Tab-separated table of C-alpha atoms in Angstrom:
chain	number	residue	atom	x	y	z
X	1	MET	CA	14.814	-17.257	-29.179
X	2	LYS	CA	11.394	-17.300	-29.513
X	3	ILE	CA	10.495	-18.175	-26.180
X	4	LEU	CA	13.035	-15.543	-24.352
X	5	LEU	CA	10.857	-13.889	-26.386
X	6	GLN	CA	7.794	-15.244	-25.221
X	7	ASN	CA	8.954	-15.455	-21.733
X	8	ILE	CA	9.535	-11.401	-21.530
X	9	LEU	CA	5.851	-11.505	-23.123
X	10	ARG	CA	4.241	-12.441	-20.910
X	11	PHE	CA	6.547	-10.846	-18.011
X	12	LEU	CA	4.479	-7.500	-19.494
X	13	VAL	CA	1.581	-9.299	-20.097
X	14	LEU	CA	1.339	-9.550	-16.067
X	15	LEU	CA	2.874	-7.527	-13.823
X	16	LEU	CA	0.255	-5.041	-16.442
X	17	VAL	CA	-2.798	-6.888	-15.922
X	18	GLN	CA	-1.486	-7.084	-11.764
X	19	VAL	CA	-0.467	-3.728	-12.022
X	20	LEU	CA	-3.253	-1.905	-14.018
X	21	VAL	CA	-6.085	-4.244	-13.306
X	22	ILE	CA	-6.073	-7.740	-9.960
X	23	ASP	CA	-4.565	-4.630	-7.509
X	24	GLN	CA	-7.346	-1.892	-9.179
X	25	LEU	CA	-9.942	-3.691	-8.746
X	26	GLN	CA	-9.691	-4.163	-4.631
X	27	LEU	CA	-12.120	-6.968	-5.180
X	28	SER	CA	-12.625	-7.866	-0.950
X	29	ILE	CA	-10.023	-7.564	1.238
X	30	TYR	CA	-9.286	-11.804	1.085
X	31	CYS	CA	-8.770	-11.559	-2.595
X	32	ARG	CA	-5.553	-10.824	-3.537
X	33	PRO	CA	-4.135	-13.400	-5.947
X	34	ALA	CA	-1.095	-13.146	-7.024
X	35	LEU	CA	-1.586	-13.919	-10.209
X	36	TYR	CA	2.408	-13.059	-10.966
X	37	VAL	CA	3.749	-16.021	-9.574
X	38	TYR	CA	2.197	-18.003	-13.208
X	39	PHE	CA	5.548	-16.026	-15.109
X	40	PHE	CA	8.224	-18.157	-12.233
X	41	ILE	CA	6.025	-21.496	-13.127
X	42	ALA	CA	5.915	-21.364	-16.767
X	43	LEU	CA	9.459	-20.724	-16.889
X	44	PRO	CA	11.245	-22.803	-19.089
X	45	VAL	CA	13.626	-26.069	-17.296
X	46	SER	CA	16.233	-25.666	-18.630
X	47	ILE	CA	17.091	-22.413	-16.969
X	48	PRO	CA	20.052	-21.770	-15.214
X	49	ARG	CA	19.846	-21.547	-11.616
X	50	TRP	CA	21.372	-18.853	-10.912
X	51	ALA	CA	19.931	-16.745	-13.852
X	52	GLU	CA	16.316	-18.025	-12.211
X	53	PHE	CA	17.024	-16.354	-8.833
X	54	PHE	CA	18.118	-12.438	-10.827
X	55	ILE	CA	15.037	-12.797	-13.138
X	56	GLY	CA	12.665	-13.597	-9.233
X	57	PHE	CA	14.676	-10.356	-8.149
X	58	PHE	CA	14.356	-8.562	-10.294
X	59	VAL	CA	10.186	-9.291	-11.052
X	60	GLY	CA	10.189	-9.454	-7.255
X	61	LEU	CA	12.307	-5.311	-7.063
X	62	THR	CA	9.178	-4.321	-10.072
X	63	LEU	CA	6.480	-5.439	-7.966
X	64	ASP	CA	6.531	-3.982	-4.896
X	65	SER	CA	8.270	-0.727	-6.750
X	66	PHE	CA	4.226	-0.560	-7.916
X	67	ALA	CA	2.920	-1.134	-4.444
X	68	ASN	CA	5.304	0.226	-2.193
X	69	THR	CA	6.585	-2.533	-0.594
X	70	LEU	CA	10.217	-3.351	-0.969
X	71	GLY	CA	11.376	-6.541	-0.803
X	72	ILE	CA	8.291	-8.792	0.251
X	73	ASN	CA	7.032	-9.748	-3.624
X	74	MET	CA	11.040	-9.722	-3.367
X	75	ALA	CA	12.130	-12.919	-0.855
X	76	ALA	CA	8.639	-14.581	-0.989
X	77	SER	CA	9.384	-14.444	-4.727
X	78	LEU	CA	13.624	-15.741	-4.494
X	79	LEU	CA	12.039	-18.617	-2.370
X	80	LEU	CA	9.886	-19.444	-5.239
X	81	CYS	CA	12.713	-19.704	-7.556
X	82	TYR	CA	14.836	-20.804	-5.567
X	83	ILE	CA	12.080	-24.996	-4.288
X	84	ARG	CA	11.368	-24.273	-8.577
X	85	PRO	CA	13.712	-26.844	-10.075
X	86	LEU	CA	13.441	-29.078	-6.609
X	87	LEU	CA	9.906	-29.474	-7.095
X	88	ILE	CA	9.899	-30.505	-10.555
X	89	LYS	CA	13.330	-32.737	-10.192
X	90	ALA	CA	10.725	-34.587	-7.330
X	91	MET	CA	7.494	-34.438	-9.822
X	92	VAL	CA	8.792	-34.928	-13.175
X	93	SER	CA	11.953	-37.939	-14.326
X	94	ASP	CA	15.071	-36.393	-16.044
X	95	GLU	CA	13.337	-39.398	-19.311
X	96	ASN	CA	11.126	-36.634	-19.525
X	97	ILE	CA	13.215	-33.320	-19.370
X	98	VAL	CA	13.567	-32.126	-23.414
X	99	PRO	CA	15.258	-29.463	-24.875
X	100	GLY	CA	12.527	-26.462	-24.713
X	101	PHE	CA	11.208	-28.162	-21.625
X	102	ALA	CA	8.118	-25.883	-19.562
X	103	PRO	CA	6.049	-27.066	-17.229
X	104	SER	CA	2.191	-26.480	-18.240
X	105	LEU	CA	-0.965	-28.964	-18.553
X	106	LYS	CA	-0.170	-30.694	-21.297
X	107	THR	CA	3.690	-31.329	-20.495
X	108	PHE	CA	2.685	-32.352	-16.850
X	109	GLY	CA	-0.971	-34.188	-17.338
X	110	THR	CA	-3.636	-32.601	-15.575
X	111	GLY	CA	-3.832	-34.448	-11.590
X	112	LEU	CA	0.300	-33.743	-11.817
X	113	TYR	CA	-0.133	-29.921	-12.944
X	114	ILE	CA	-2.789	-29.384	-10.136
X	115	ARG	CA	-0.762	-30.234	-7.722
X	116	PHE	CA	2.665	-28.466	-8.214
X	117	ILE	CA	0.644	-25.441	-8.666
X	118	SER	CA	-0.774	-25.685	-5.984
X	119	ILE	CA	2.027	-26.694	-3.819
X	120	LEU	CA	4.073	-22.627	-5.452
X	121	VAL	CA	1.411	-20.714	-5.325
X	122	THR	CA	0.124	-21.247	-1.532
X	123	ILE	CA	3.891	-20.676	-1.205
X	124	GLN	CA	3.203	-17.728	-2.510
X	125	HIS	CA	1.204	-16.446	-0.699
X	126	LEU	CA	1.535	-18.067	2.231
X	127	LEU	CA	4.976	-15.432	2.246
X	128	LEU	CA	3.558	-12.162	1.324
X	129	PHE	CA	0.966	-12.545	3.717
X	130	SER	CA	2.381	-13.877	6.525
X	131	ILE	CA	5.413	-10.877	5.477
X	132	GLU	CA	3.158	-8.236	5.014
X	133	ALA	CA	1.517	-8.683	8.436
X	134	PHE	CA	4.105	-9.840	10.655
X	135	SER	CA	3.310	-7.058	13.056
X	136	LEU	CA	-0.278	-7.661	13.427
X	137	VAL	CA	-2.080	-10.130	15.907
X	138	GLY	CA	-5.324	-11.267	13.345
X	139	TRP	CA	-3.423	-14.396	11.776
X	140	TRP	CA	-6.883	-15.994	11.029
X	141	ASN	CA	-7.681	-13.488	9.020
X	142	THR	CA	-3.941	-13.811	7.556
X	143	LEU	CA	-4.297	-17.977	6.515
X	144	LEU	CA	-8.252	-17.131	5.346
X	145	ARG	CA	-6.678	-14.460	3.224
X	146	ILE	CA	-4.122	-17.399	2.560
X	147	ILE	CA	-6.670	-19.674	1.380
X	148	ILE	CA	-9.005	-17.469	-0.921
X	149	SER	CA	-6.695	-15.865	-2.411
X	150	SER	CA	-3.778	-18.837	-3.165
X	151	ALA	CA	-7.415	-20.845	-4.683
X	152	VAL	CA	-8.451	-18.157	-6.743
X	153	CYS	CA	-4.949	-17.285	-7.700
X	154	ILE	CA	-4.982	-21.592	-8.910
X	155	GLY	CA	-8.632	-20.985	-11.169
X	156	ILE	CA	-7.004	-18.159	-13.000
X	157	ILE	CA	-4.041	-20.534	-14.419
X	158	LEU	CA	-6.577	-23.183	-14.642
X	159	VAL	CA	-8.716	-21.186	-16.570
X	160	ILE	CA	-5.126	-19.687	-18.625
X	161	GLU	CA	-4.087	-23.276	-19.275
X	162	LYS	CA	-6.490	-24.179	-20.599
X	163	THR	CA	-6.904	-21.122	-23.692
X	164	ARG	CA	-3.707	-21.653	-24.096
X	165	LYS	CA	-3.920	-22.270	-28.008
X	166	ARG	CA	-1.629	-26.052	-28.879
S	1	MET	CA	39.168	-31.503	-8.524
S	2	ARG	CA	36.129	-31.662	-11.252
S	3	ASN	CA	33.659	-32.777	-8.033
S	4	LEU	CA	35.267	-30.520	-5.561
S	5	ILE	CA	34.526	-28.339	-8.296
S	6	GLN	CA	31.180	-29.324	-9.138
S	7	PHE	CA	30.871	-29.584	-5.017
S	8	PHE	CA	31.411	-25.881	-5.432
S	9	ILE	CA	29.022	-24.528	-8.019
S	10	ARG	CA	26.542	-26.181	-6.349
S	11	TYR	CA	27.008	-24.087	-3.401
S	12	LEU	CA	26.803	-21.151	-5.393
S	13	VAL	CA	24.075	-21.443	-5.496
S	14	LEU	CA	22.843	-21.343	-1.941
S	15	PHE	CA	25.687	-18.806	-1.907
S	16	LEU	CA	23.937	-16.700	-4.096
S	17	PHE	CA	20.134	-17.351	-3.425
S	18	LEU	CA	20.877	-16.898	0.493
S	19	ILE	CA	22.933	-13.754	-0.505
S	20	LEU	CA	19.999	-12.237	-2.299
S	21	GLU	CA	17.273	-12.905	-0.831
S	22	THR	CA	18.910	-11.119	2.825
S	23	VAL	CA	18.886	-8.191	0.638
S	24	ALA	CA	15.911	-8.583	0.092
S	25	ILE	CA	15.233	-9.238	3.496
S	26	ILE	CA	17.646	-6.149	4.599
S	27	CYS	CA	15.269	-3.774	1.995
S	28	ILE	CA	11.757	-5.777	3.798
S	29	VAL	CA	13.239	-4.031	7.368
S	30	ASN	CA	14.376	-0.912	5.939
S	31	ASN	CA	11.285	0.110	4.543
S	32	ASN	CA	10.518	2.194	7.193
S	33	LEU	CA	13.066	4.951	6.610
S	34	TYR	CA	12.174	6.819	3.888
S	35	GLN	CA	15.735	7.528	2.645
S	36	GLY	CA	16.249	6.276	-0.703
S	37	SER	CA	12.917	3.859	-1.266
S	38	VAL	CA	11.919	6.562	-3.781
S	39	LEU	CA	13.981	5.336	-5.904
S	40	PHE	CA	11.092	1.912	-6.204
S	41	SER	CA	8.559	2.971	-5.128
S	42	SER	CA	4.954	4.135	-6.723
S	43	ALA	CA	6.340	7.972	-6.689
S	44	ASN	CA	9.231	7.236	-9.262
S	45	LYS	CA	8.846	7.928	-12.558
S	46	ILE	CA	7.974	5.412	-13.909
S	47	THR	CA	6.100	3.683	-11.422
S	48	ALA	CA	4.384	6.655	-10.922
S	49	ASN	CA	3.258	7.875	-15.337
S	50	ILE	CA	2.297	3.908	-15.605
S	51	LEU	CA	0.377	4.246	-12.932
S	52	SER	CA	-1.309	8.020	-13.950
S	53	ILE	CA	-2.319	6.472	-17.721
S	54	SER	CA	-4.239	3.351	-16.166
S	55	ASN	CA	-5.836	6.189	-13.596
S	56	ASN	CA	-6.588	8.732	-16.658
S	57	VAL	CA	-9.236	6.641	-18.283
S	58	THR	CA	-9.949	4.840	-14.955
S	59	ASP	CA	-11.146	8.007	-13.634
S	60	TYR	CA	-14.349	8.328	-16.824
S	61	PHE	CA	-16.473	6.509	-14.773
S	62	GLN	CA	-16.356	9.005	-11.451
S	63	LEU	CA	-17.006	12.115	-13.476
S	64	ARG	CA	-20.436	12.226	-11.658
S	65	THR	CA	-20.025	11.999	-8.482
S	66	THR	CA	-16.924	13.996	-8.582
S	67	ASN	CA	-18.875	16.619	-10.170
S	68	GLN	CA	-21.393	16.374	-7.956
S	69	MET	CA	-18.786	16.839	-4.520
S	70	LEU	CA	-17.409	19.855	-6.794
S	71	SER	CA	-19.639	22.115	-6.782
S	72	GLN	CA	-21.441	20.581	-3.724
S	73	GLU	CA	-17.850	22.014	-1.864
S	74	ASN	CA	-17.700	25.105	-4.217
S	75	THR	CA	-20.984	25.674	-2.312
S	76	ASP	CA	-20.278	25.453	1.180
S	77	LEU	CA	-17.014	27.256	0.153
S	78	LEU	CA	-19.664	29.878	-1.298
S	79	ASN	CA	-22.314	30.499	1.375
S	80	GLN	CA	-18.304	30.646	3.833
S	81	ILE	CA	-17.687	33.345	2.163
S	82	SER	CA	-20.779	35.314	2.049
S	83	ALA	CA	-20.287	35.129	6.101
S	84	LEU	CA	-16.852	35.523	6.817
S	85	LYS	CA	-17.892	39.165	4.541
S	86	HIS	CA	-20.531	40.280	6.348
S	87	GLN	CA	-18.489	39.188	9.932
S	88	LEU	CA	-15.279	42.006	7.948
S	89	GLU	CA	-17.818	44.403	7.511
S	90	ASN	CA	-19.602	44.091	10.630
S	91	TYR	CA	-15.540	44.526	12.519
S	92	GLN	CA	-14.104	46.729	10.175
S	93	THR	CA	-16.913	49.107	10.890
S	94	SER	CA	-16.270	49.263	14.867
S	95	VAL	CA	-12.458	49.087	13.790
S	96	THR	CA	-10.898	52.012	11.400
S	97	ASP	CA	-11.594	54.729	14.488
S	98	SER	CA	-9.185	52.795	16.998
S	99	THR	CA	-6.341	50.397	15.493
S	100	LYS	CA	-5.726	49.547	12.493
S	101	LEU	CA	-5.099	45.831	11.874
S	102	PRO	CA	-2.624	43.921	10.151
S	103	THR	CA	-3.159	43.201	6.416
S	104	ASN	CA	-1.131	41.921	5.399
S	105	MET	CA	-0.086	39.174	6.912
S	106	PRO	CA	0.673	36.393	5.243
S	107	PRO	CA	-1.352	32.709	6.408
S	108	THR	CA	0.179	30.264	8.196
S	109	VAL	CA	-1.854	27.528	6.141
S	110	ARG	CA	-1.639	26.781	3.012
S	111	PHE	CA	-3.309	23.824	1.115
S	112	ILE	CA	-2.516	22.665	-2.108
S	113	SER	CA	-5.031	20.283	-3.964
S	114	ALA	CA	-3.642	17.497	-5.371
S	115	LYS	CA	-5.768	14.387	-7.672
S	116	VAL	CA	-4.754	10.894	-6.402
S	117	VAL	CA	-2.966	8.869	-9.515
S	118	ASN	CA	-3.160	5.232	-7.675
S	119	ILE	CA	-4.214	4.295	-4.129
S	120	THR	CA	-4.573	0.841	-3.066
S	121	THR	CA	-7.959	-0.511	0.186
S	122	HIS	CA	-7.243	-3.947	0.299
S	123	LYS	CA	-3.970	-3.808	2.168
S	124	VAL	CA	-2.953	-4.765	5.389
S	125	ARG	CA	-0.043	-0.986	4.533
S	126	ASN	CA	-2.232	1.007	1.812
S	127	TYR	CA	-0.835	3.387	0.045
S	128	ILE	CA	-1.682	6.474	-2.068
S	129	THR	CA	0.090	7.919	-4.695
S	130	LEU	CA	-1.062	11.440	-4.863
S	131	ASN	CA	-0.067	14.023	-8.848
S	132	LYS	CA	2.305	17.246	-6.552
S	133	GLY	CA	5.503	16.225	-5.450
S	134	THR	CA	8.965	18.702	-4.647
S	135	GLN	CA	7.786	20.786	-7.728
S	136	ASP	CA	4.748	21.585	-5.548
S	137	GLY	CA	6.112	22.340	-2.989
S	138	VAL	CA	5.164	19.593	-1.560
S	139	LYS	CA	7.375	17.687	1.462
S	140	PRO	CA	7.496	15.216	3.947
S	141	ASP	CA	5.188	14.483	7.401
S	142	MET	CA	2.176	17.098	5.804
S	143	GLY	CA	-0.897	16.022	6.538
S	144	VAL	CA	-3.589	15.262	4.200
S	145	ILE	CA	-6.906	15.896	3.940
S	146	SER	CA	-10.059	15.559	1.998
S	147	ASN	CA	-13.526	17.330	1.556
S	148	GLY	CA	-12.199	18.853	6.283
S	149	CYS	CA	-11.698	14.624	6.147
S	150	VAL	CA	-8.280	13.179	7.774
S	151	VAL	CA	-6.067	11.324	4.666
S	152	GLY	CA	-3.124	10.410	6.077
S	153	ILE	CA	0.355	11.732	5.850
S	154	VAL	CA	2.775	12.845	3.372
S	155	LYS	CA	6.166	9.642	3.506
S	156	ASN	CA	8.155	10.152	-0.074
S	157	VAL	CA	7.955	12.713	-2.655
S	158	SER	CA	9.549	12.760	-6.308
S	159	LYS	CA	9.883	14.900	-8.359
S	160	ASN	CA	5.855	14.788	-9.502
S	161	PHE	CA	4.095	12.909	-7.278
S	162	CYS	CA	4.210	12.021	-3.408
S	163	VAL	CA	3.342	8.607	-2.033
S	164	VAL	CA	1.032	9.285	1.598
S	165	ILE	CA	0.399	6.829	3.939
S	166	PRO	CA	-3.692	6.993	4.452
S	167	ILE	CA	-4.987	5.692	8.047
S	168	ILE	CA	-6.083	2.774	6.452
S	169	ASN	CA	-2.714	1.910	7.018
S	170	SER	CA	-1.443	-0.394	9.472
S	171	ASP	CA	1.765	1.709	10.001
S	172	LEU	CA	-0.358	4.862	10.615
S	173	GLY	CA	-1.272	5.549	14.793
S	174	ILE	CA	-2.777	9.642	14.120
S	175	ASN	CA	-3.441	11.815	17.111
S	176	SER	CA	-7.316	12.355	17.935
S	177	LYS	CA	-8.987	13.313	20.457
S	178	ILE	CA	-12.827	13.473	21.006
S	179	LYS	CA	-14.355	16.531	20.473
S	180	SER	CA	-16.748	16.157	23.674
S	181	ASN	CA	-14.755	16.464	26.166
S	182	ASN	CA	-11.412	16.849	24.990
S	183	TYR	CA	-9.727	13.053	25.753
S	184	THR	CA	-7.014	12.356	23.419
S	185	GLY	CA	-6.146	8.989	22.025
S	186	ILE	CA	-3.904	7.557	19.237
S	187	LEU	CA	-6.264	6.533	16.129
S	188	LYS	CA	-4.314	2.461	14.149
S	189	TRP	CA	-6.698	1.067	11.930
S	190	PRO	CA	-6.833	-3.025	12.854
S	191	GLY	CA	-6.602	-3.712	9.380
S	192	THR	CA	-10.042	-5.199	8.287
S	193	ASN	CA	-12.443	-3.288	7.109
S	194	TYR	CA	-11.465	-0.413	5.294
S	195	ARG	CA	-14.429	2.089	7.067
S	196	VAL	CA	-13.210	0.984	10.441
S	197	ALA	CA	-10.619	2.004	13.497
S	198	LYS	CA	-10.024	1.488	16.462
S	199	LEU	CA	-9.572	4.664	18.822
S	200	HIS	CA	-7.043	3.518	21.495
S	201	ASP	CA	-5.835	4.750	25.046
S	202	ILE	CA	-8.720	5.995	26.731
S	203	ALA	CA	-8.664	5.218	30.030
S	204	ARG	CA	-11.861	3.948	31.919
S	205	HIS	CA	-13.146	6.921	33.337
S	206	VAL	CA	-14.185	8.952	30.281
S	207	ASP	CA	-17.602	9.357	29.888
S	208	VAL	CA	-16.975	7.755	26.089
S	209	LYS	CA	-20.426	7.826	23.987
S	210	PRO	CA	-21.620	6.675	20.330
S	211	ASN	CA	-21.754	9.971	17.601
S	212	ASP	CA	-18.947	11.213	19.672
S	213	THR	CA	-17.346	13.724	16.851
S	214	ILE	CA	-13.903	12.746	16.714
S	215	VAL	CA	-11.307	14.891	15.365
S	216	THR	CA	-7.370	15.605	15.521
S	217	SER	CA	-5.618	16.608	18.437
S	218	GLY	CA	-3.557	19.473	16.517
S	219	PHE	CA	-0.924	18.294	19.405
S	220	THR	CA	0.995	16.897	16.049
S	221	SER	CA	1.738	19.767	13.613
S	222	ASN	CA	0.294	17.520	10.000
S	223	PHE	CA	-3.253	19.209	11.280
S	224	PRO	CA	-4.299	22.006	12.826
S	225	GLU	CA	-6.431	21.129	15.830
S	226	GLY	CA	-9.509	20.240	15.206
S	227	ILE	CA	-10.249	18.968	11.338
S	228	LEU	CA	-12.957	15.317	11.343
S	229	VAL	CA	-11.416	11.896	11.769
S	230	GLY	CA	-14.487	10.320	11.785
S	231	THR	CA	-17.084	9.812	14.518
S	232	ILE	CA	-17.776	6.720	17.379
S	233	ARG	CA	-19.530	4.135	16.861
S	234	TYR	CA	-18.915	1.478	19.227
S	235	ALA	CA	-17.491	1.712	22.366
S	236	ASN	CA	-17.343	-1.227	24.584
S	237	LEU	CA	-15.600	-1.046	28.319
S	238	GLU	CA	-14.862	-5.056	29.521
S	239	GLU	CA	-15.738	-4.815	33.408
S	240	SER	CA	-11.424	-5.712	33.176
S	241	ASP	CA	-9.839	-2.977	30.980
S	242	SER	CA	-8.462	0.598	31.753
S	243	TYR	CA	-9.123	1.185	28.762
S	244	TYR	CA	-12.083	1.664	26.260
S	245	ASP	CA	-12.372	-1.312	23.556
S	246	ILE	CA	-13.223	2.111	20.028
S	247	ASP	CA	-14.643	1.335	17.109
S	248	VAL	CA	-14.424	5.350	15.170
S	249	GLU	CA	-16.022	5.127	11.630
S	250	LEU	CA	-13.816	6.929	9.496
S	251	GLY	CA	-14.979	10.478	8.032
S	252	ILE	CA	-12.992	10.005	4.825
S	253	ASP	CA	-14.539	7.275	1.956
S	254	TYR	CA	-11.447	5.444	0.825
S	255	LYS	CA	-12.833	3.692	-2.481
S	256	LYS	CA	-14.392	7.419	-3.831
S	257	LEU	CA	-11.559	9.779	-2.795
S	258	THR	CA	-10.555	11.330	-5.927
S	259	TYR	CA	-9.489	14.534	-4.919
S	260	VAL	CA	-6.958	15.473	-1.684
S	261	GLU	CA	-5.915	18.673	-0.600
S	262	ILE	CA	-1.927	18.192	1.330
S	263	ILE	CA	-1.697	20.796	4.424
S	264	ASP	CA	1.385	23.042	4.271
S	265	ASN	CA	1.859	24.125	7.979
S	266	ARG	CA	4.232	27.897	7.375
S	267	LEU	CA	4.810	26.849	11.492
S	268	TYR	CA	5.971	23.059	10.964
S	269	ASP	CA	9.700	22.943	11.062
S	270	GLU	CA	9.934	26.371	13.566
S	271	GLN	CA	7.965	24.177	15.371
S	272	LYS	CA	9.809	21.123	14.774
S	273	THR	CA	12.989	22.002	15.361
S	274	LEU	CA	12.212	23.940	18.815
S	275	GLU	CA	10.717	20.682	20.371
S	276	GLU	CA	13.804	18.632	19.326
S	277	LYS	CA	16.045	21.310	20.584
S	278	ALA	CA	13.982	21.138	23.892
S	279	ALA	CA	13.575	17.480	24.309
S	280	GLU	CA	17.654	17.052	23.978
């Protein structure tokens, strides 16, 4: 119950930060971190896979509604939710997974955690920006966008994890 | 049996994933059809209200410049009124005794003023949400201007809000012309700098100079003829090209946009139905 509330709260906070702060700041065309990925990253491992799909679908839909990009966040989030459990399985051995286990800097250890979020964040940005730029020739711009936005996003997530209470 | 069920469950997850992903892709592909997409856009009640609350807060930071702009516009309008009054008086004295002018003719174009609730400038497909909807007479395909410059075209309309595709959305092309020689082309945004768009389809025999003004052509009925779009900043013609490469600096600064006017062209439907009939 506590974990559920914690996750709902985290979703609401990240949604508001994403929609009202990051998307409004409009720092640069190249810097548009999709910080809400952190919500997926920090979901508990014990969650059933079908439920994770529906969460990804719903979160993507909510963000799309704000950004007028119906489908883009949805498709990217869904794929992320598909990859995440497979990645965790490959990175963490089964005996380490106790009830209530969720990926974080503490449970993963610094090196592994950075690798874990780097892969997921980069995949998410890769999908988001390449679907968005589908009809455009400027692939060089898109690549630059993916690299800069992912780097900023990974940085913010690490800062959040560092300041998190034990 | 148990293995079979497990096997099935494993593939069930994969199937579920594929079904949901297909739904998402269908959404992406169909996004250009504006029927039905109002529900999941920023014209929807919940999203629009959240965005307009946050906009109410951030507005205070721009009050000074907005006030300056408004007062400037007010004085311009007052000047225009006085000039027109003067002209009208001149006409009236010369006309009264011969024929009577039609006095109660309604104007063909009406302006609906609206406020920007949400705007993005840093994406490839940017959108603007305005606080006027069907209740105020806004319909899809109406043109939107601000300070006499083209902003974009209305896409979705809900009861109290509408979503506008601005020039800085790579999906939109605006039919515009060079004011000095009347050659028309399509203005499109390449998706990089929010101040600069490209003018396509200007053939090589046309004389193009930097600082020429670009205005709407009036061929599409969203915009009347002659509304400012921008000025040519750079024009280049390669030896092998048959069309110019033209950079147009947009007349509007989307990062400062707060108040806009929606153009309600009374004759829009008439023109549109006539054109469609002719095309059949």
